[in-house]
CSV table of C-alpha atoms and ligand atoms in Angstrom, one decimal:
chain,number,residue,atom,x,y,z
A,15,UNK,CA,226.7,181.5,108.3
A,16,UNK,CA,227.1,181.6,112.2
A,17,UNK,CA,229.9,180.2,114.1
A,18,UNK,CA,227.5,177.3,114.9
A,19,UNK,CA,227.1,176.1,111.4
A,20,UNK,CA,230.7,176.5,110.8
A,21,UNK,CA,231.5,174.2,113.4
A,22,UNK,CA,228.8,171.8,112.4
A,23,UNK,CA,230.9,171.3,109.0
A,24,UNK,CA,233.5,170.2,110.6
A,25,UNK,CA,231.9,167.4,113.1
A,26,UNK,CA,232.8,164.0,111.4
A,27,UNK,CA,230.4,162.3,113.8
A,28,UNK,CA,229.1,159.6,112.2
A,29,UNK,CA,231.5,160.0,109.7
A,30,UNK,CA,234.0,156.9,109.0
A,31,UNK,CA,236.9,157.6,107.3
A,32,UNK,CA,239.6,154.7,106.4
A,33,UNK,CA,243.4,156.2,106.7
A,34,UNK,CA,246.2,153.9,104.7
A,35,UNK,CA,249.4,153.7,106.5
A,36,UNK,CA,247.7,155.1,109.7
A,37,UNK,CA,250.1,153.7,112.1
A,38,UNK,CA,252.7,155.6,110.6
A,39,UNK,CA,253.9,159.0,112.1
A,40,UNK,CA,251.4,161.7,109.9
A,41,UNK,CA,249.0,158.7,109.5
A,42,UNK,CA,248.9,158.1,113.5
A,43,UNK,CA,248.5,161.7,114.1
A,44,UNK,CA,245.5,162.6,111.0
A,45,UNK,CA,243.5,159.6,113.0
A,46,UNK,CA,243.8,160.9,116.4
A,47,UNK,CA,242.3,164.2,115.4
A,48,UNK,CA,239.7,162.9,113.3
A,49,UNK,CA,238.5,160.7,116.0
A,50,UNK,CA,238.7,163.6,118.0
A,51,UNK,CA,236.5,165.4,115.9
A,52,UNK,CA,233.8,162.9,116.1
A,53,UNK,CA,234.5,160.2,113.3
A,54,UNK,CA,234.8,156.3,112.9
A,55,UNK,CA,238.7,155.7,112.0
A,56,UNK,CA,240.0,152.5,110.4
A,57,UNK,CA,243.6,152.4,110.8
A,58,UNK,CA,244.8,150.4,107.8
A,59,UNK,CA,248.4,149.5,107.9
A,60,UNK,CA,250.5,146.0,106.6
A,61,UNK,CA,251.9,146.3,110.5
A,62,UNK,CA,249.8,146.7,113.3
A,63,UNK,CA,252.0,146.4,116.1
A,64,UNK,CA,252.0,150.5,116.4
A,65,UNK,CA,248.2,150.6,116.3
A,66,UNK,CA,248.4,150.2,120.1
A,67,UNK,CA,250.1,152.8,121.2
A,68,UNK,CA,247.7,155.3,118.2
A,69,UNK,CA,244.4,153.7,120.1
A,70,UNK,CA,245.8,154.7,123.5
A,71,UNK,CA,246.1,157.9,122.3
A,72,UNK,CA,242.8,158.3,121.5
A,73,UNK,CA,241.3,157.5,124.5
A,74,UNK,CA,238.7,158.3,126.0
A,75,UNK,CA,237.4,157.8,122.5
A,76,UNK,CA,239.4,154.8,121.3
A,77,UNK,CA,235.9,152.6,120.2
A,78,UNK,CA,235.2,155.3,117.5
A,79,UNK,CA,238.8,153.6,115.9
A,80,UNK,CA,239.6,149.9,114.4
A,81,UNK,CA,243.1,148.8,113.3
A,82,UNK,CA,243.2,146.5,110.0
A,83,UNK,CA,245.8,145.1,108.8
A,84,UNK,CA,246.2,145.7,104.6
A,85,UNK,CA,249.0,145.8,102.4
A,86,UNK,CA,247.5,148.9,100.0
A,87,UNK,CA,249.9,146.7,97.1
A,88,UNK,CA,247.5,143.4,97.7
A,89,UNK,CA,244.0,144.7,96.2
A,90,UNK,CA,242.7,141.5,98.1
A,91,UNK,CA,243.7,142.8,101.3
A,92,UNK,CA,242.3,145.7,100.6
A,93,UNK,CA,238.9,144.2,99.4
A,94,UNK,CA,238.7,141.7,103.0
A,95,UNK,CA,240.0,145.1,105.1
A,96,UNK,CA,236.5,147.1,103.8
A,97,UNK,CA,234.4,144.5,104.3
A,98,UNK,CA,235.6,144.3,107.9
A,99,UNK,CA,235.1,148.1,108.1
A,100,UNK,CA,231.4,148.4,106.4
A,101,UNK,CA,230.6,145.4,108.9
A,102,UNK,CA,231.7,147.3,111.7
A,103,UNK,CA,230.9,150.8,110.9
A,104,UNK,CA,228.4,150.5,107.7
A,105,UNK,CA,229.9,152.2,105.3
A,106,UNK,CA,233.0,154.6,104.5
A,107,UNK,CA,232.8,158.1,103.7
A,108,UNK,CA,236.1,159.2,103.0
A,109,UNK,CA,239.6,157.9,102.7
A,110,UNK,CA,243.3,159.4,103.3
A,111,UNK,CA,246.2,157.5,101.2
A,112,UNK,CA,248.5,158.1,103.7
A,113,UNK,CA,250.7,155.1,103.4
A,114,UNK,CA,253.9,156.0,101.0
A,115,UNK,CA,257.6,156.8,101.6
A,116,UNK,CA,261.2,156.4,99.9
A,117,UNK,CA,264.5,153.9,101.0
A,118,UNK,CA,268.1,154.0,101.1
A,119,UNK,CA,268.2,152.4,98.5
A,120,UNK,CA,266.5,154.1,96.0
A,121,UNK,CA,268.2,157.7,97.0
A,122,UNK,CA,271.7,158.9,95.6
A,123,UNK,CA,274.3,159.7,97.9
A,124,UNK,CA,278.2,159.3,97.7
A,125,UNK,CA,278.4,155.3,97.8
A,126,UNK,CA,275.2,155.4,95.4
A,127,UNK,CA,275.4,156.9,92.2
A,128,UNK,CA,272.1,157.3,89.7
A,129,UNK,CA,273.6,154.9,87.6
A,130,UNK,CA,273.5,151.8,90.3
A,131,UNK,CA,270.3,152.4,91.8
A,132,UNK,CA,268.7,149.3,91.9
A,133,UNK,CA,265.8,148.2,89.8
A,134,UNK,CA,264.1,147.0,92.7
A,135,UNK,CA,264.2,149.9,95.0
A,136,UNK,CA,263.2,151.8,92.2
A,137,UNK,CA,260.2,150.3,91.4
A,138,UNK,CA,259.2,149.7,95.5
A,139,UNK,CA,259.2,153.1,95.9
A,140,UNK,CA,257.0,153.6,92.5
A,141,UNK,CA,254.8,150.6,93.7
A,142,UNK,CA,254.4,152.3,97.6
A,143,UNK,CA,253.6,155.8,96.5
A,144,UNK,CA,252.0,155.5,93.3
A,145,UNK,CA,250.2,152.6,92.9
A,146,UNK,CA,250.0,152.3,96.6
A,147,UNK,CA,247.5,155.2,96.2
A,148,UNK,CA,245.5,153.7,93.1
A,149,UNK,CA,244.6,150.6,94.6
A,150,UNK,CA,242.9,151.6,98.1
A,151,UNK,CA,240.9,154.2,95.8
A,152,UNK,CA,239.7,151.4,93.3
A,153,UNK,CA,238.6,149.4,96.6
A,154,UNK,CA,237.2,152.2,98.8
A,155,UNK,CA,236.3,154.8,95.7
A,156,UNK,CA,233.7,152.2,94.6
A,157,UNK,CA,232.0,152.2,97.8
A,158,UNK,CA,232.0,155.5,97.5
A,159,UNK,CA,230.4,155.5,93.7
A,160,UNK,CA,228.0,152.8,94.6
A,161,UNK,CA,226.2,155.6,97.1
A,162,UNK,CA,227.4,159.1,94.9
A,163,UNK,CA,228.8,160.4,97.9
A,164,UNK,CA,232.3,160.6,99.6
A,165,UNK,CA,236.1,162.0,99.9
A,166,UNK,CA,239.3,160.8,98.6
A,167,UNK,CA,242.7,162.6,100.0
A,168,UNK,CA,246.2,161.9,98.7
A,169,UNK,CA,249.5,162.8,100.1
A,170,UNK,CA,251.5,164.2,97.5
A,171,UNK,CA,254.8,165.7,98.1
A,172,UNK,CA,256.8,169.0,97.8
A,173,UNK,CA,259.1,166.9,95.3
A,174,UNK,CA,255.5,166.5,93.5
A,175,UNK,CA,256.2,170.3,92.1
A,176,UNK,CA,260.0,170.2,91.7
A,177,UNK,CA,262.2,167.7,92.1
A,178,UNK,CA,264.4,167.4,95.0
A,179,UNK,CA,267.7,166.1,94.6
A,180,UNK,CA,268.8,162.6,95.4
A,181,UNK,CA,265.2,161.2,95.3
A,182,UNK,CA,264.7,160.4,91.8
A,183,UNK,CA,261.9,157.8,92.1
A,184,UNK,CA,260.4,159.4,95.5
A,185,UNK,CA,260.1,162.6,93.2
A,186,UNK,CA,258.4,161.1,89.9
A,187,UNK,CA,256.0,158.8,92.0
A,188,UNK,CA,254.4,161.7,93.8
A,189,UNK,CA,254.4,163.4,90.9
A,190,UNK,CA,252.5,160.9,89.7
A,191,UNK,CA,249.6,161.2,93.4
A,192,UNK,CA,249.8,164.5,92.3
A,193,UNK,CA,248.9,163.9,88.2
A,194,UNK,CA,246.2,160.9,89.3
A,195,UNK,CA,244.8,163.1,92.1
A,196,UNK,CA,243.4,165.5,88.7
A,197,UNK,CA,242.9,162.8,87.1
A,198,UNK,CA,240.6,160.6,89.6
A,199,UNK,CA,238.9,164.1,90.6
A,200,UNK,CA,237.8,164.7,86.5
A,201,UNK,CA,236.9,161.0,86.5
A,202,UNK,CA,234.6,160.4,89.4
A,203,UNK,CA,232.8,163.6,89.2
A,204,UNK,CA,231.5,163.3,85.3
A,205,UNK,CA,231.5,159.2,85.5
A,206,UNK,CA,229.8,159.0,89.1
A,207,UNK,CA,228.7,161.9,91.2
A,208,UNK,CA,229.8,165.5,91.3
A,209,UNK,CA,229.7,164.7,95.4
A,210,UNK,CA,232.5,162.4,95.3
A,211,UNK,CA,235.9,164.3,95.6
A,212,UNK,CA,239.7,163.8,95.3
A,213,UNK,CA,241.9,166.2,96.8
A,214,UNK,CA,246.1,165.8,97.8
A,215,UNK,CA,248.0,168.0,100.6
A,216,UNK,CA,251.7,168.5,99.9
A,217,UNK,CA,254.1,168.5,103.2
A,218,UNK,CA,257.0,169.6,102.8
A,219,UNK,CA,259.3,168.7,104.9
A,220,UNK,CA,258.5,166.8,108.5
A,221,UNK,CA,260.7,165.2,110.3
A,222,UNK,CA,259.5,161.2,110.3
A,223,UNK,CA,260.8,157.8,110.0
A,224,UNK,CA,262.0,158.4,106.5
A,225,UNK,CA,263.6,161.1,106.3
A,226,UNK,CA,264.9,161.6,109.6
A,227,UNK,CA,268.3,159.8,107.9
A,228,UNK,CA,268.5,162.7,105.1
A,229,UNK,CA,267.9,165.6,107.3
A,230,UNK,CA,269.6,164.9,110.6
A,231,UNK,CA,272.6,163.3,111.6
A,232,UNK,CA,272.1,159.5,113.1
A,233,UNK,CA,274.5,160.2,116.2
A,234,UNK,CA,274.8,163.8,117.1
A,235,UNK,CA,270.9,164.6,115.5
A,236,UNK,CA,272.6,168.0,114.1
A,237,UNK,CA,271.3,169.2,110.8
A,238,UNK,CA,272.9,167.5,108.1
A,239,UNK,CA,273.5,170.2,105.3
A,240,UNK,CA,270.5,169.2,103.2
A,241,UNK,CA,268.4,169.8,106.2
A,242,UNK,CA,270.0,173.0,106.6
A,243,UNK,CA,269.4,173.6,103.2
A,244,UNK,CA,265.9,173.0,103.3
A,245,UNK,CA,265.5,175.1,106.5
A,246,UNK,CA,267.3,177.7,104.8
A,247,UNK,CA,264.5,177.6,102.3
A,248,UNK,CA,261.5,177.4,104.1
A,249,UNK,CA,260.4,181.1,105.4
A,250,UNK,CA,258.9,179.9,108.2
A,251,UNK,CA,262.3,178.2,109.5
A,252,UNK,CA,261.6,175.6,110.4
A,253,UNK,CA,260.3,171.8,109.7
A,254,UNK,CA,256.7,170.7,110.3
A,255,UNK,CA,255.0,169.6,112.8
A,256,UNK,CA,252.0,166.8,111.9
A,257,UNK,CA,249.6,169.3,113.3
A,258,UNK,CA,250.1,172.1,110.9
A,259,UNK,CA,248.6,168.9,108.5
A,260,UNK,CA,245.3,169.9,110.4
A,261,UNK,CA,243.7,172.4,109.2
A,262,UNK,CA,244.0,171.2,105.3
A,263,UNK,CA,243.1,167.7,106.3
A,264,UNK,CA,239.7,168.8,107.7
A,265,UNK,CA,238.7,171.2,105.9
A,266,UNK,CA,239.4,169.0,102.3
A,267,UNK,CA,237.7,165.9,104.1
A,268,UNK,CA,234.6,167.8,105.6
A,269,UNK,CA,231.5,169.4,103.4
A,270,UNK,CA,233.5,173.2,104.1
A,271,UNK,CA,235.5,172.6,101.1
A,272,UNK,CA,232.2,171.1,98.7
A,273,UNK,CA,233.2,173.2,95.6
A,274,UNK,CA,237.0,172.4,95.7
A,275,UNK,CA,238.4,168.7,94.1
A,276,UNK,CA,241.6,168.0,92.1
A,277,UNK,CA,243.5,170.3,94.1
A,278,UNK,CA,247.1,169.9,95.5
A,279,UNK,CA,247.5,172.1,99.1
A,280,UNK,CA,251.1,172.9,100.1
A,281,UNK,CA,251.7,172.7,103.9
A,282,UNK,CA,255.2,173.9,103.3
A,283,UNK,CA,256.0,177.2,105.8
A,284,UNK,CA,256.5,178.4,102.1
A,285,UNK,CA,258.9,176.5,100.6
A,286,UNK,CA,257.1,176.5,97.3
A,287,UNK,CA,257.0,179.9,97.1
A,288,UNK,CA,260.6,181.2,97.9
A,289,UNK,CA,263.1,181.0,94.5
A,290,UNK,CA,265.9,181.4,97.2
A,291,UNK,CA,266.2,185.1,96.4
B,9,LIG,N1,257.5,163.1,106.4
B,9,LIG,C1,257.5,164.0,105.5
B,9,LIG,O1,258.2,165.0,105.6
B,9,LIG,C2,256.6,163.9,104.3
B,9,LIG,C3,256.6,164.9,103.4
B,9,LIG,C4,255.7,164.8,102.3
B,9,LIG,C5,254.9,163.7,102.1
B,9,LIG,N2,255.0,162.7,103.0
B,9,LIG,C6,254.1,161.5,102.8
B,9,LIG,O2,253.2,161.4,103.9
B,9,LIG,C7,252.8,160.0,104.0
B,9,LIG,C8,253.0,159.6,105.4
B,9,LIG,O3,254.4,159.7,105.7
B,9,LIG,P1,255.1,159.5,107.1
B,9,LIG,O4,256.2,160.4,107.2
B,9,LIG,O5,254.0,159.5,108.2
B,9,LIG,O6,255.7,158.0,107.0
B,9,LIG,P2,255.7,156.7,107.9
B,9,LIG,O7,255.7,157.1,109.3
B,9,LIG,O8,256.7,155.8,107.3
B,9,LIG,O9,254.2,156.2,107.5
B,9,LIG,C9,253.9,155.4,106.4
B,9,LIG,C10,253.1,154.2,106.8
B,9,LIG,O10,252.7,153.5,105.7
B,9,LIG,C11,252.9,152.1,106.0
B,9,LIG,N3,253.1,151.3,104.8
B,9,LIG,C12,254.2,151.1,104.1
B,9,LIG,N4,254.1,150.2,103.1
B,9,LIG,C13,252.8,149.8,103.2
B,9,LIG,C14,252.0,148.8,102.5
B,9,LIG,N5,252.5,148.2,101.4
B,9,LIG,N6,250.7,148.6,102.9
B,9,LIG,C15,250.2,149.3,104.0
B,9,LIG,N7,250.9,150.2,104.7
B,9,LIG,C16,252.2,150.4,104.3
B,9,LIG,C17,254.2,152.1,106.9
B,9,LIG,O11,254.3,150.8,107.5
B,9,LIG,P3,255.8,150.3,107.9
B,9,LIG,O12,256.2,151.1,109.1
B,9,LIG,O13,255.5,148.8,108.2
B,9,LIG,O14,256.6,150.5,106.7
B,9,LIG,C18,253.9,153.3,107.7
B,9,LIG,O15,253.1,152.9,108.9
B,9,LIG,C19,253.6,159.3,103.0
B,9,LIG,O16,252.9,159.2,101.8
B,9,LIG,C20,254.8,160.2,102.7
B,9,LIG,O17,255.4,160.0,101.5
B,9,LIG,C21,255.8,162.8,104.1
């Protein structure tokens, strides 16, 4: 292989790839550099207001993108958002279950103990993560079946491995991306087409909308002493950045990575390695 070909596997033109929860911060930024590699994006998100300000980003190449509005809990949404997409761009090749995240309410803390959590944060952050994931690859998987070919990508967690304290339902949800990652990869392969793949990538910890709470300080933005702690415990000292997602999102989306499905990458500056010793 030259340095031509190797480049060739990672041009998405004519590519479309749908990205749940793609106006959110990692979502946003996965779409802005697969657009920049040459794919159609569909932005799928239950807001669009942020869509804007993602689309301006991409400029000059903004009319590769769409923004449609989905909630990946309402299968019907779901359903209307891929018809929209395979009217505008044909078909879809790949999709990234980006959209996910934990609450307040559902995290322990000195006012909250295990006990009280409520039943309904609990089973909104099970519902967001988990499920949240199983839907958008039931709508977009089957297009994907109906023509053998195409590339599923979850975001799992580092709490997907071991869990982290306070977020008891965050932790066992992506456990659960994580568990039907294997489990849709086995699935699709022997049921459907050994082209079809499902792959996750575990961040571990990046500093974004929901957990800026748990890992800063709201007023003077200091390190609170869990995100010292985790700092402490990543090698590489410091939090991510959504481009170190790069790399591991295209090469899992793009033909370079043909042989690999039902695997879970760490992007973790090495938190999952270190035993803090
Ligand atoms: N940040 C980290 O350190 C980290 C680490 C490991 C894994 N992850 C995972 O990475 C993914 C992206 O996280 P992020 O940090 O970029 O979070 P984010 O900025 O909150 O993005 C999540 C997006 O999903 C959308 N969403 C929520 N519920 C939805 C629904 N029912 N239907 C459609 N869209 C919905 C959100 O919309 P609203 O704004 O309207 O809620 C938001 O735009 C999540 O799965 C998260 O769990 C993040």
């Amino acid at each position: 292989m030259n340095s031509s070909q190797l480049n060739h596997l990672y041009d998405f033109s004519g590519k479309t790839i749908v990205i749940t929860g793609g106006t959110g911060i990692l979502g946003g930024e996965i779409a802005c550099a697969l657009v920049g590699c040459g794919a159609n994006v569909a932005i799928l998100d239950r807001n669009l207001d942020p869509a804007q300000r993602i689309l301006q980003l991409m400029e000059p190449r903004a009319n590769q993108a769409v923004a449609v509005g989905a909630d990946v809990l309402d299968i019907e949404s779901l359903r209307h958002a891929a018809e929209i997409i395979q009217e505008k761009f044909g078909t879809v090749h790949c999709l990234v279950n980006a959209a996910g995240g934990n609450q307040p309410q559902a995290t322990t803390s000195a006012n909250l103990s295990f006990f009280d959590l409520p039943t309904d944060a609990l089973r909104w952050v099970f519902d967001l993560n988990l499920l949240g994931t199983i839907l958008p690859s039931q709508v977009f998987g089957k297009v994907m079946a109906e023509k053998g070919d195409g590339v599923i990508l979850n975001i799992s967690s580092m709490n997907a491995f071991r869990p982290l304290t306070r977020v008891p339902a965050y932790s066992a949800a992506k456990a659960g991306v994580s568990n039907f990652t294997q489990w849709l990869a086995v699935h699709i392969a022997q049921g459907y087409s050994p082209r079809i793949r499902v792959n996750a990538i575990a961040p571990g910890f990046f500093l974004t909308r929901q957990n800026r709470f748990l890992l800063t300080d709201e007023q003077s933005g200091a390190l609170t002493p869990r995100g010292r702690a985790i700092i402490d415990h990543t090698p590489m000292s410091r939090f991510g950045q959504p481009e170190d997602l790069f790399g591991a999102v295209l090469w899992l989306l793009s033909p370079a990575s043909a042989f690999v499905t039902g695997v879970v990458v760490p992007i973790d500056g090495g938190f999952s390695a270190y035993s803090g010793v």
